[in-house]
Amino acid sequence: MARERAVVSSAASVIGWDQETYLPDAGHAWRADQLAWLSEKAHELGTSSAWGDALAEAEAAASAPALLAAMRRDFDRATKLPGELVAREAQASSLAKQAWAEARKKSDFPSFAPHLQTLLDIANEKADRWGYEVEAYDALLDTYERGATASGIATLFDTLRPRLRDLAAAAVEKSAARDAKLPPGPYPIEAQQAFNAKVAAALGFDFNAGRIDTTAHPFCTTLGPRDVRLTTRYDEDDFTSSLFGVMHEAGHGLYEQGLPGPEFGLPSGEAASLGIHESQSRLWENHIGRSWAFWEKWLPVAAEHFPQLAEVELADFIAAVHRAEFSYIRVEADEATYDLHILLRFGLERRLVSGELAVKDVPSAWNESFEDLFGMLPPDDTRGCLQDIHWSMGGLGYFPTYTLGNLNAAQLFAAATADESIAAGVAKGEYAALLAWLRKHVHSKGAVMTPAEIVKEATGKDPSPEAHLAHLTRRYL
Amino acid sequence: MARERAVVSSAASVIGWDQETYLPDAGHAWRADQLAWLSEKAHELGTSSAWGDALAEAEAAASAPALLAAMRRDFDRATKLPGELVAREAQASSLAKQAWAEARKKSDFPSFAPHLQTLLDIANEKADRWGYEVEAYDALLDTYERGATASGIATLFDTLRPRLRDLAAAAVEKSAARDAKLPPGPYPIEAQQAFNAKVAAALGFDFNAGRIDTTAHPFCTTLGPRDVRLTTRYDEDDFTSSLFGVMHEAGHGLYEQGLPGPEFGLPSGEAASLGIHESQSRLWENHIGRSWAFWEKWLPVAAEHFPQLAEVELADFIAAVHRAEFSYIRVEADEATYDLHILLRFGLERRLVSGELAVKDVPSAWNESFEDLFGMLPPDDTRGCLQDIHWSMGGLGYFPTYTLGNLNAAQLFAAATADESIAAGVAKGEYAALLAWLRKHVHSKGAVMTPAEIVKEATGKDPSPEAHLAHLTRRYL
């Protein structure tokens, strides 16, 4: 039964992937119907009384209690939502995604607002049905990060805010003084594709069970236990944009490829949370991809693909890669300023869900908060509140997991490289031992333990921001 | 209910399209499960007692009797197959397609044989459940060409065989004497893509509701009422290979885009038959794409994309396009020899279904029959009995519709261009009037009438091979 549900929900993933990559414009309306139907069926399968009975029977037999508890939790949450609501959300978000893409092009928030309102109403309806102790946002957050609460995140972010602001300001100032830049383009797209594929394979991404395509908004999705799709986008003036994108998505992909395949569709074969997922992408993107050791090995290879790099000194190249500046777009932000973008979004969406902030006021609230954190105003909503796809997917409660991912990445990487043989491999640009450590301590765990338990068991410490702040300080100051 | 079934079966089409275009190797097993599940669900929806009751009620009210008769026929055929059989066939053919692709690479028929046996057994099981008067092949053929019978096709093909063999032999001899060839390559793939897209748009293909991708075996599939996907493959030594492929698939695509969209999922919104479908692809590929008038307009445009064409004389170019020769591969065959490939396949598969020919003897039977018709022996099974995807999809009974399509194309094109304004447009390379005629007389008809009725109503004559033979004689002799 778990297998059948996995077959159906992965079929929905195939169709969702095609929507992002290849669907012609006129095909969106019908596509929304296809997604709605499949989402409702997957939901029906996961909430059927047959499933409930089988679960109760297994619980009575009391084998594998942790796995059963995770399944019970998923089942109880799913059964609280009627199939009609699941289908309605799938359809609304499929249409909202298209509306968002159009609105973003034209910086036209009002054309997207009714879609956001619909999805916000659906999110609140879901939260009400799931139930919560303190605020509706908790119920939404729990979908992405089991055990996390809005007040817990708010406390963490309040601690981080002053330290991150100071760190970012100092990094930006230092970087501006040096003003390091990559040699000018063009970096032809085909050469970028060839180089990126080499790097992804070197990290351990299995192209026999995955591929890379092109989309407006990069992502990673799993269409079956041996079918993991990464996407990226290309900037002919800067090859590192697609490269770091691919390393990021490959980090997600390595996690998916490392989950126990035969358990696909069960909590034991699923990612633990978005905060753990993001720790894997950030680890490979930032702790590996933006490191000296990585570029010692890969800069000469890059120069074979991009002749303009032939004369570049490693120190100058690294300075360009570590450039820090305040910018409008989250996905293009450097490590030093990235988390400020998340603090902003968490604040806004928590107020949206509570009703304190009205949809129509999102652009002005965004700009006010942005000016407060970054000291500048977005020139338009395209570079402001319309830049991210998440709300158009109904993903309220999703954003804070990015910063949790950054914190986890630093803590896990520090723990892994405390092992000298792993550190020695990383120093030589060889990643098999690091990947094996992640496979053992993270990937193979599935979603049976909570995210915090996984981090604690892997690193010996409770999750904390210290490793991340230490990493940023070392790298930028 | 018809709409829901259409949503589900089109979701299966999306997933099938991805299998052909982008699925990584390791993903096939899971993909087969996805296709099996969706096929079974679509079947369940189309055979539900609720559907049957609604149909009976509408029949009693006696509105739209022709549409209802078509729906009744589809319903009765579908309910004769258990869902388990439908899922089993979808899964077997998904796996067989992958096995066939491997076997074709290595000319390894024995590795494909067990898959073919499975699909042949399933085909016979289906025929038995559907029932038939004379032979099982009739029941299979009826899936693709309503009202056709094996003995009717055999009589037609027996009449055609001697005339086609004489015509082909004369055309090949004449063509060999002239020995016209295109200038050598390379014709870069990107230039081919740009040129093909221009031509497809000029025929009327709507890229807002469709696209072109690359596959080993070109096809056209409809993923929703406004989402039609064409595929092609590229030969850097011969740009006409992908071009005529695209014109062929665009012919299918124009038909799909011209079906009544709001009727999607009902017989009134479906293609009438494969023989009618193929008439559209052949009409655009051969009657338009291989004509003098077409190249008068498009050769100068082609020369902008492929500089080596700049000095080519139109007469020499046309002679190369009209080159006729005996060759091993059906999809690369010219018009003069194409139907001989079909005659061969029909003969073999009719004997396969009746049990007169064993699966293991397919290669030798193929080669014997090929030598008889073409006067030469295929050098291997890759260029012999393993060349086509159809049997690996369970498509026994499919092949004869190609020749029916050729006959229909010639008859429809002759009838359309009997209108002077359409003929004048075609002579100038303008196709709006021709497309409008096809929309009115063929596309808008859906699948309510039989294929033969559509041809008769559009052309004023019963379907006959005379227009096709006259066309070939004019073009080649």
Short mmCIF file of C-alpha atoms in Angstrom, two decimals, chain A residues 69-436:
data_model
loop_
_atom_site.label_atom_id
_atom_site.label_comp_id
_atom_site.label_asym_id
_atom_site.label_seq_id
_atom_site.Cartn_x
_atom_site.Cartn_y
_atom_site.Cartn_z
CA ALA A 69 5.41 6.01 15.06
CA ALA A 70 6.56 8.02 12.04
CA MET A 71 3.99 6.28 9.86
CA ARG A 72 1.28 6.84 12.44
CA ARG A 73 2.15 10.51 12.60
CA ASP A 74 2.02 10.85 8.78
CA PHE A 75 -1.24 8.89 8.63
CA ASP A 76 -2.92 10.94 11.35
CA ARG A 77 -1.86 14.20 9.72
CA ALA A 78 -3.01 13.05 6.27
CA THR A 79 -6.39 11.79 7.43
CA LYS A 80 -7.18 15.19 8.87
CA LEU A 81 -7.27 16.64 5.34
CA PRO A 82 -10.18 15.77 3.02
CA GLY A 83 -9.18 14.64 -0.49
CA GLU A 84 -11.11 17.53 -1.95
CA LEU A 85 -8.82 19.99 -0.13
CA VAL A 86 -5.69 18.20 -1.34
CA ALA A 87 -6.91 18.29 -4.93
CA ARG A 88 -7.95 21.94 -4.57
CA GLU A 89 -4.52 22.87 -3.28
CA ALA A 90 -2.72 20.98 -6.06
CA GLN A 91 -4.84 22.71 -8.66
CA ALA A 92 -4.58 26.15 -7.08
CA SER A 93 -0.82 25.92 -6.80
CA SER A 94 -0.39 24.62 -10.34
CA LEU A 95 -2.30 27.68 -11.61
CA ALA A 96 -0.62 30.01 -9.13
CA LYS A 97 2.81 28.96 -10.34
CA GLN A 98 1.97 30.03 -13.86
CA ALA A 99 0.44 33.30 -12.61
CA TRP A 100 3.51 33.95 -10.46
CA ALA A 101 5.86 33.38 -13.41
CA GLU A 102 3.89 35.94 -15.46
CA ALA A 103 3.61 38.41 -12.58
CA ARG A 104 7.33 38.17 -11.86
CA LYS A 105 8.16 39.00 -15.47
CA LYS A 106 6.07 42.16 -15.31
CA SER A 107 6.64 43.11 -11.65
CA ASP A 108 2.86 42.86 -11.36
CA PHE A 109 2.06 41.81 -7.79
CA PRO A 110 -1.68 42.58 -8.03
CA SER A 111 -2.14 39.91 -10.74
CA PHE A 112 -0.59 37.34 -8.38
CA ALA A 113 -2.32 38.54 -5.21
CA PRO A 114 -5.61 36.61 -5.65
CA HIS A 115 -3.64 33.39 -6.13
CA LEU A 116 -1.61 34.09 -2.99
CA GLN A 117 -4.82 34.81 -1.09
CA THR A 118 -6.30 31.48 -2.22
CA LEU A 119 -3.19 29.59 -1.16
CA LEU A 120 -3.02 31.46 2.16
CA ASP A 121 -6.65 30.55 2.85
CA ILE A 122 -5.90 26.93 2.01
CA ALA A 123 -2.83 26.99 4.28
CA ASN A 124 -4.91 28.29 7.18
CA GLU A 125 -7.60 25.73 6.47
CA LYS A 126 -4.97 22.99 6.61
CA ALA A 127 -3.46 24.36 9.82
CA ASP A 128 -6.92 24.44 11.42
CA ARG A 129 -7.58 20.86 10.43
CA TRP A 130 -4.18 19.66 11.62
CA GLY A 131 -4.50 21.62 14.84
CA TYR A 132 -1.77 23.52 16.75
CA GLU A 133 -1.02 24.69 20.24
CA VAL A 134 0.21 28.24 19.78
CA GLU A 135 -0.20 29.53 16.24
CA ALA A 136 -1.27 28.26 12.80
CA TYR A 137 2.24 28.77 11.43
CA ASP A 138 3.48 25.95 13.71
CA ALA A 139 1.26 23.44 11.92
CA LEU A 140 2.59 24.54 8.52
CA LEU A 141 6.23 24.55 9.64
CA ASP A 142 5.81 21.04 10.99
CA THR A 143 5.20 19.80 7.42
CA TYR A 144 8.73 20.78 6.48
CA GLU A 145 10.60 20.57 9.78
CA ARG A 146 9.22 18.10 12.23
CA GLY A 147 9.36 19.39 15.79
CA ALA A 148 10.15 23.01 14.92
CA THR A 149 7.91 25.86 16.17
CA ALA A 150 7.48 29.47 15.10
CA SER A 151 8.50 30.78 18.50
CA GLY A 152 11.58 28.55 18.58
CA ILE A 153 12.63 29.78 15.13
CA ALA A 154 11.89 33.37 16.14
CA THR A 155 14.12 33.05 19.21
CA LEU A 156 16.92 31.52 17.16
CA PHE A 157 16.60 34.17 14.46
CA ASP A 158 16.50 36.98 17.05
CA THR A 159 19.83 35.71 18.38
CA LEU A 160 21.28 35.42 14.91
CA ARG A 161 20.08 38.76 13.54
CA PRO A 162 22.57 41.15 15.22
CA ARG A 163 25.54 38.79 14.76
CA LEU A 164 24.66 38.14 11.12
CA ARG A 165 24.12 41.83 10.38
CA ASP A 166 27.49 42.76 11.83
CA LEU A 167 29.21 39.88 10.10
CA ALA A 168 27.57 40.66 6.75
CA ALA A 169 28.36 44.36 6.96
CA ALA A 170 32.02 43.65 7.75
CA ALA A 171 32.27 41.06 4.96
CA VAL A 172 30.67 43.41 2.42
CA GLU A 173 33.01 46.22 3.38
CA LYS A 174 36.10 44.00 3.16
CA SER A 175 34.97 42.54 -0.16
CA ALA A 176 34.25 45.99 -1.66
CA ALA A 177 37.79 47.11 -0.78
CA ARG A 178 39.30 44.21 -2.68
CA ASP A 179 36.77 44.30 -5.56
CA ALA A 180 37.75 40.90 -6.99
CA LYS A 181 35.97 39.85 -10.20
CA LEU A 182 35.94 36.89 -12.54
CA PRO A 183 37.29 37.50 -16.05
CA PRO A 184 34.52 38.70 -18.37
CA GLY A 185 32.33 36.27 -20.35
CA PRO A 186 31.09 34.82 -22.50
CA TYR A 187 31.19 31.47 -20.76
CA PRO A 188 29.32 29.40 -23.39
CA ILE A 189 26.41 27.38 -22.03
CA GLU A 190 27.61 24.13 -23.59
CA ALA A 191 31.00 24.49 -21.90
CA GLN A 192 29.24 25.20 -18.59
CA GLN A 193 27.13 22.08 -19.02
CA ALA A 194 30.18 19.92 -19.70
CA PHE A 195 32.10 21.32 -16.72
CA ASN A 196 29.14 21.11 -14.34
CA ALA A 197 28.51 17.48 -15.27
CA LYS A 198 32.16 16.62 -14.55
CA VAL A 199 31.96 18.26 -11.13
CA ALA A 200 28.62 16.64 -10.25
CA ALA A 201 30.01 13.22 -11.18
CA ALA A 202 33.14 13.90 -9.09
CA LEU A 203 30.97 14.61 -6.04
CA GLY A 204 29.37 11.21 -6.57
CA PHE A 205 26.11 12.08 -8.35
CA ASP A 206 24.98 9.00 -10.32
CA PHE A 207 23.93 10.05 -13.83
CA ASN A 208 22.68 6.56 -14.51
CA ALA A 209 19.90 7.38 -12.04
CA GLY A 210 19.48 11.10 -12.67
CA ARG A 211 19.98 14.04 -15.02
CA ILE A 212 20.31 17.83 -15.21
CA ASP A 213 17.89 20.07 -17.14
CA THR A 214 17.32 23.79 -17.50
CA THR A 215 14.61 25.79 -15.68
CA ALA A 216 13.93 29.36 -14.59
CA HIS A 217 14.09 28.36 -10.93
CA PRO A 218 16.59 25.56 -10.12
CA PHE A 219 15.35 22.58 -8.11
CA CYS A 220 15.85 18.88 -7.42
CA THR A 221 13.00 16.38 -7.60
CA THR A 222 12.78 12.62 -7.26
CA LEU A 223 10.58 10.86 -9.81
CA GLY A 224 11.22 7.33 -8.58
CA PRO A 225 13.78 5.53 -6.37
CA ARG A 226 16.36 5.57 -9.17
CA ASP A 227 15.37 8.76 -10.98
CA VAL A 228 16.57 12.05 -9.49
CA ARG A 229 16.30 15.22 -11.60
CA LEU A 230 18.37 18.34 -11.01
CA THR A 231 17.78 21.61 -12.81
CA THR A 232 19.83 24.77 -13.17
CA ARG A 233 19.97 28.00 -15.16
CA TYR A 234 22.83 29.60 -17.06
CA ASP A 235 24.43 33.04 -17.05
CA GLU A 236 26.85 33.47 -19.95
CA ASP A 237 28.70 36.16 -18.00
CA ASP A 238 29.33 34.01 -14.93
CA PHE A 239 29.90 30.26 -15.08
CA THR A 240 29.91 29.97 -11.29
CA SER A 241 26.21 30.79 -11.16
CA SER A 242 25.18 27.52 -12.82
CA LEU A 243 28.10 25.61 -11.25
CA PHE A 244 27.21 26.45 -7.65
CA GLY A 245 23.57 25.88 -8.58
CA VAL A 246 24.42 22.40 -9.80
CA MET A 247 26.59 21.65 -6.74
CA HIS A 248 23.71 22.79 -4.55
CA GLU A 249 21.11 20.67 -6.34
CA ALA A 250 23.56 17.76 -6.57
CA GLY A 251 23.80 17.95 -2.77
CA HIS A 252 20.04 17.39 -2.65
CA GLY A 253 20.39 14.71 -5.31
CA LEU A 254 23.14 12.84 -3.44
CA TYR A 255 20.87 12.73 -0.40
CA GLU A 256 17.97 11.37 -2.47
CA GLN A 257 20.23 8.83 -4.19
CA GLY A 258 21.55 7.81 -0.77
CA LEU A 259 18.17 7.13 0.84
CA PRO A 260 17.36 3.42 1.26
CA GLY A 261 15.81 2.66 -2.16
CA PRO A 262 13.81 -0.42 -1.14
CA GLU A 263 12.09 1.71 1.53
CA PHE A 264 10.90 4.27 -1.07
CA GLY A 265 7.49 5.52 0.05
CA LEU A 266 8.04 4.73 3.75
CA PRO A 267 9.42 7.20 6.33
CA SER A 268 12.55 5.02 6.47
CA GLY A 269 13.16 5.81 2.77
CA GLU A 270 12.34 9.52 2.88
CA ALA A 271 14.34 12.66 3.58
CA ALA A 272 14.17 13.67 7.25
CA SER A 273 13.18 17.30 6.70
CA LEU A 274 13.89 20.29 4.52
CA GLY A 275 16.40 21.57 7.06
CA ILE A 276 18.35 18.32 6.71
CA HIS A 277 17.89 18.36 2.93
CA GLU A 278 19.25 21.89 2.74
CA SER A 279 22.19 20.94 4.94
CA GLN A 280 23.29 18.54 2.20
CA SER A 281 22.95 21.07 -0.63
CA ARG A 282 24.71 23.80 1.36
CA LEU A 283 27.48 21.50 2.46
CA TRP A 284 28.41 20.61 -1.13
CA GLU A 285 27.79 24.08 -2.50
CA ASN A 286 29.54 26.13 0.17
CA HIS A 287 31.77 24.02 2.36
CA ILE A 288 33.16 22.11 -0.63
CA GLY A 289 32.39 24.22 -3.72
CA ARG A 290 33.55 27.57 -2.35
CA SER A 291 36.68 26.19 -0.66
CA TRP A 292 40.36 26.72 -1.54
CA ALA A 293 40.99 23.00 -1.72
CA PHE A 294 38.21 22.54 -4.29
CA TRP A 295 39.55 25.23 -6.60
CA GLU A 296 43.15 24.11 -6.27
CA LYS A 297 42.02 20.99 -8.07
CA TRP A 298 39.26 22.37 -10.31
CA LEU A 299 40.49 25.78 -11.48
CA PRO A 300 42.89 24.18 -14.01
CA VAL A 301 40.02 21.95 -15.25
CA ALA A 302 37.73 24.98 -15.50
CA ALA A 303 40.42 26.75 -17.55
CA GLU A 304 40.26 23.90 -20.10
CA HIS A 305 36.57 24.69 -20.58
CA PHE A 306 36.87 28.48 -20.28
CA PRO A 307 40.14 29.78 -21.79
CA GLN A 308 39.79 33.18 -20.13
CA LEU A 309 40.57 31.51 -16.77
CA ALA A 310 44.02 30.35 -17.90
CA GLU A 311 45.90 33.31 -16.45
CA VAL A 312 43.82 33.76 -13.31
CA GLU A 313 45.60 33.39 -9.95
CA LEU A 314 43.93 31.07 -7.45
CA ALA A 315 43.89 33.76 -4.73
CA ASP A 316 42.15 36.25 -7.01
CA PHE A 317 39.68 33.63 -8.14
CA ILE A 318 38.83 32.67 -4.56
CA ALA A 319 38.43 36.33 -3.65
CA ALA A 320 35.87 36.65 -6.46
CA VAL A 321 34.08 33.49 -5.31
CA HIS A 322 34.00 34.86 -1.77
CA ARG A 323 32.73 38.24 -2.87
CA ALA A 324 30.12 39.50 -0.41
CA GLU A 325 27.61 42.19 -1.22
CA PHE A 326 24.10 43.21 -0.35
CA SER A 327 21.82 42.21 -3.20
CA TYR A 328 18.12 41.88 -3.93
CA ILE A 329 17.86 38.25 -4.98
CA ARG A 330 18.03 35.48 -2.40
CA VAL A 331 19.16 32.73 -4.76
CA GLU A 332 22.06 34.88 -5.95
CA ALA A 333 23.07 35.97 -2.46
CA ASP A 334 26.48 35.04 -1.07
CA GLU A 335 26.90 33.07 2.14
CA ALA A 336 27.62 36.16 4.22
CA THR A 337 24.29 37.85 3.44
CA TYR A 338 22.06 34.87 2.58
CA ASP A 339 20.46 34.28 5.94
CA LEU A 340 19.29 37.90 6.17
CA HIS A 341 16.99 37.12 3.20
CA ILE A 342 15.51 34.24 5.17
CA LEU A 343 14.99 36.28 8.34
CA LEU A 344 12.96 38.74 6.25
CA ARG A 345 10.76 36.06 4.69
CA PHE A 346 10.10 34.24 7.94
CA GLY A 347 8.96 37.47 9.57
CA LEU A 348 6.59 38.28 6.71
CA GLU A 349 5.01 34.89 6.25
CA ARG A 350 4.46 34.37 9.95
CA ARG A 351 2.46 37.62 9.96
CA LEU A 352 0.65 36.63 6.73
CA VAL A 353 -0.52 33.37 8.27
CA SER A 354 -1.63 35.02 11.51
CA GLY A 355 -3.62 37.60 9.53
CA GLU A 356 -1.57 40.46 10.92
CA LEU A 357 -0.34 41.24 7.39
CA ALA A 358 -2.81 41.46 4.47
CA VAL A 359 -1.84 40.03 1.07
CA LYS A 360 -2.21 43.40 -0.60
CA ASP A 361 0.35 44.88 1.81
CA VAL A 362 3.05 42.30 1.07
CA PRO A 363 5.05 44.54 -1.33
CA SER A 364 5.28 47.46 1.09
CA ALA A 365 6.02 45.22 4.07
CA TRP A 366 8.70 43.45 2.06
CA ASN A 367 10.36 46.71 1.04
CA GLU A 368 10.26 48.15 4.55
CA SER A 369 11.80 45.05 6.04
CA PHE A 370 14.36 44.83 3.25
CA GLU A 371 15.50 48.40 3.82
CA ASP A 372 15.81 47.72 7.52
CA LEU A 373 18.04 44.65 7.00
CA PHE A 374 19.97 45.59 3.86
CA GLY A 375 19.93 49.37 3.90
CA MET A 376 18.47 49.63 0.40
CA LEU A 377 15.12 49.39 -1.41
CA PRO A 378 14.25 46.83 -4.13
CA PRO A 379 13.72 48.72 -7.41
CA ASP A 380 10.61 46.63 -8.25
CA ASP A 381 8.62 43.62 -7.01
CA THR A 382 10.38 41.34 -9.51
CA ARG A 383 13.49 41.88 -7.39
CA GLY A 384 11.37 42.05 -4.26
CA CYS A 385 8.41 40.04 -3.07
CA LEU A 386 7.85 38.28 -6.42
CA GLN A 387 11.29 36.74 -6.72
CA ASP A 388 10.61 33.37 -5.08
CA ILE A 389 8.44 30.49 -6.31
CA HIS A 390 7.63 29.16 -2.81
CA TRP A 391 4.44 31.01 -1.96
CA SER A 392 3.04 30.18 -5.42
CA MET A 393 3.47 26.51 -4.49
CA GLY A 394 1.60 27.03 -1.25
CA GLY A 395 4.91 26.61 0.59
CA LEU A 396 4.22 28.87 3.58
CA GLY A 397 6.49 27.72 6.41
CA TYR A 398 9.20 26.58 4.02
CA PHE A 399 11.68 29.48 4.11
CA PRO A 400 13.14 29.11 7.63
CA THR A 401 14.41 25.64 6.68
CA TYR A 402 17.04 27.29 4.47
CA THR A 403 18.76 28.86 7.44
CA LEU A 404 18.33 25.70 9.49
CA GLY A 405 20.05 23.98 6.56
CA ASN A 406 22.98 26.39 6.71
CA LEU A 407 23.39 25.77 10.42
CA ASN A 408 23.16 21.99 10.01
CA ALA A 409 25.58 22.02 7.05
CA ALA A 410 28.28 23.74 9.10
CA GLN A 411 27.75 21.50 12.11
CA LEU A 412 27.76 18.28 10.05
CA PHE A 413 30.77 19.32 7.97
CA ALA A 414 32.76 20.19 11.09
CA ALA A 415 31.90 16.81 12.62
CA ALA A 416 32.78 14.88 9.44
CA THR A 417 36.12 16.63 8.93
CA ALA A 418 37.05 16.05 12.56
CA ASP A 419 37.91 12.64 11.13
CA GLU A 420 41.44 13.09 9.78
CA SER A 421 41.08 10.75 6.81
CA ILE A 422 37.97 12.63 5.65
CA ALA A 423 39.71 15.96 6.12
CA ALA A 424 42.70 14.68 4.15
CA GLY A 425 40.45 13.56 1.28
CA VAL A 426 38.64 16.91 1.21
CA ALA A 427 42.00 18.71 1.15
CA LYS A 428 42.92 16.74 -1.97
CA GLY A 429 39.54 17.26 -3.63
CA GLU A 430 38.48 13.64 -3.10
CA TYR A 431 35.01 13.18 -1.69
CA ALA A 432 34.32 9.47 -1.43
CA ALA A 433 35.05 9.33 2.33
CA LEU A 434 32.97 12.44 3.04
CA LEU A 435 30.06 11.06 1.04
CA ALA A 436 30.35 7.73 2.85
#
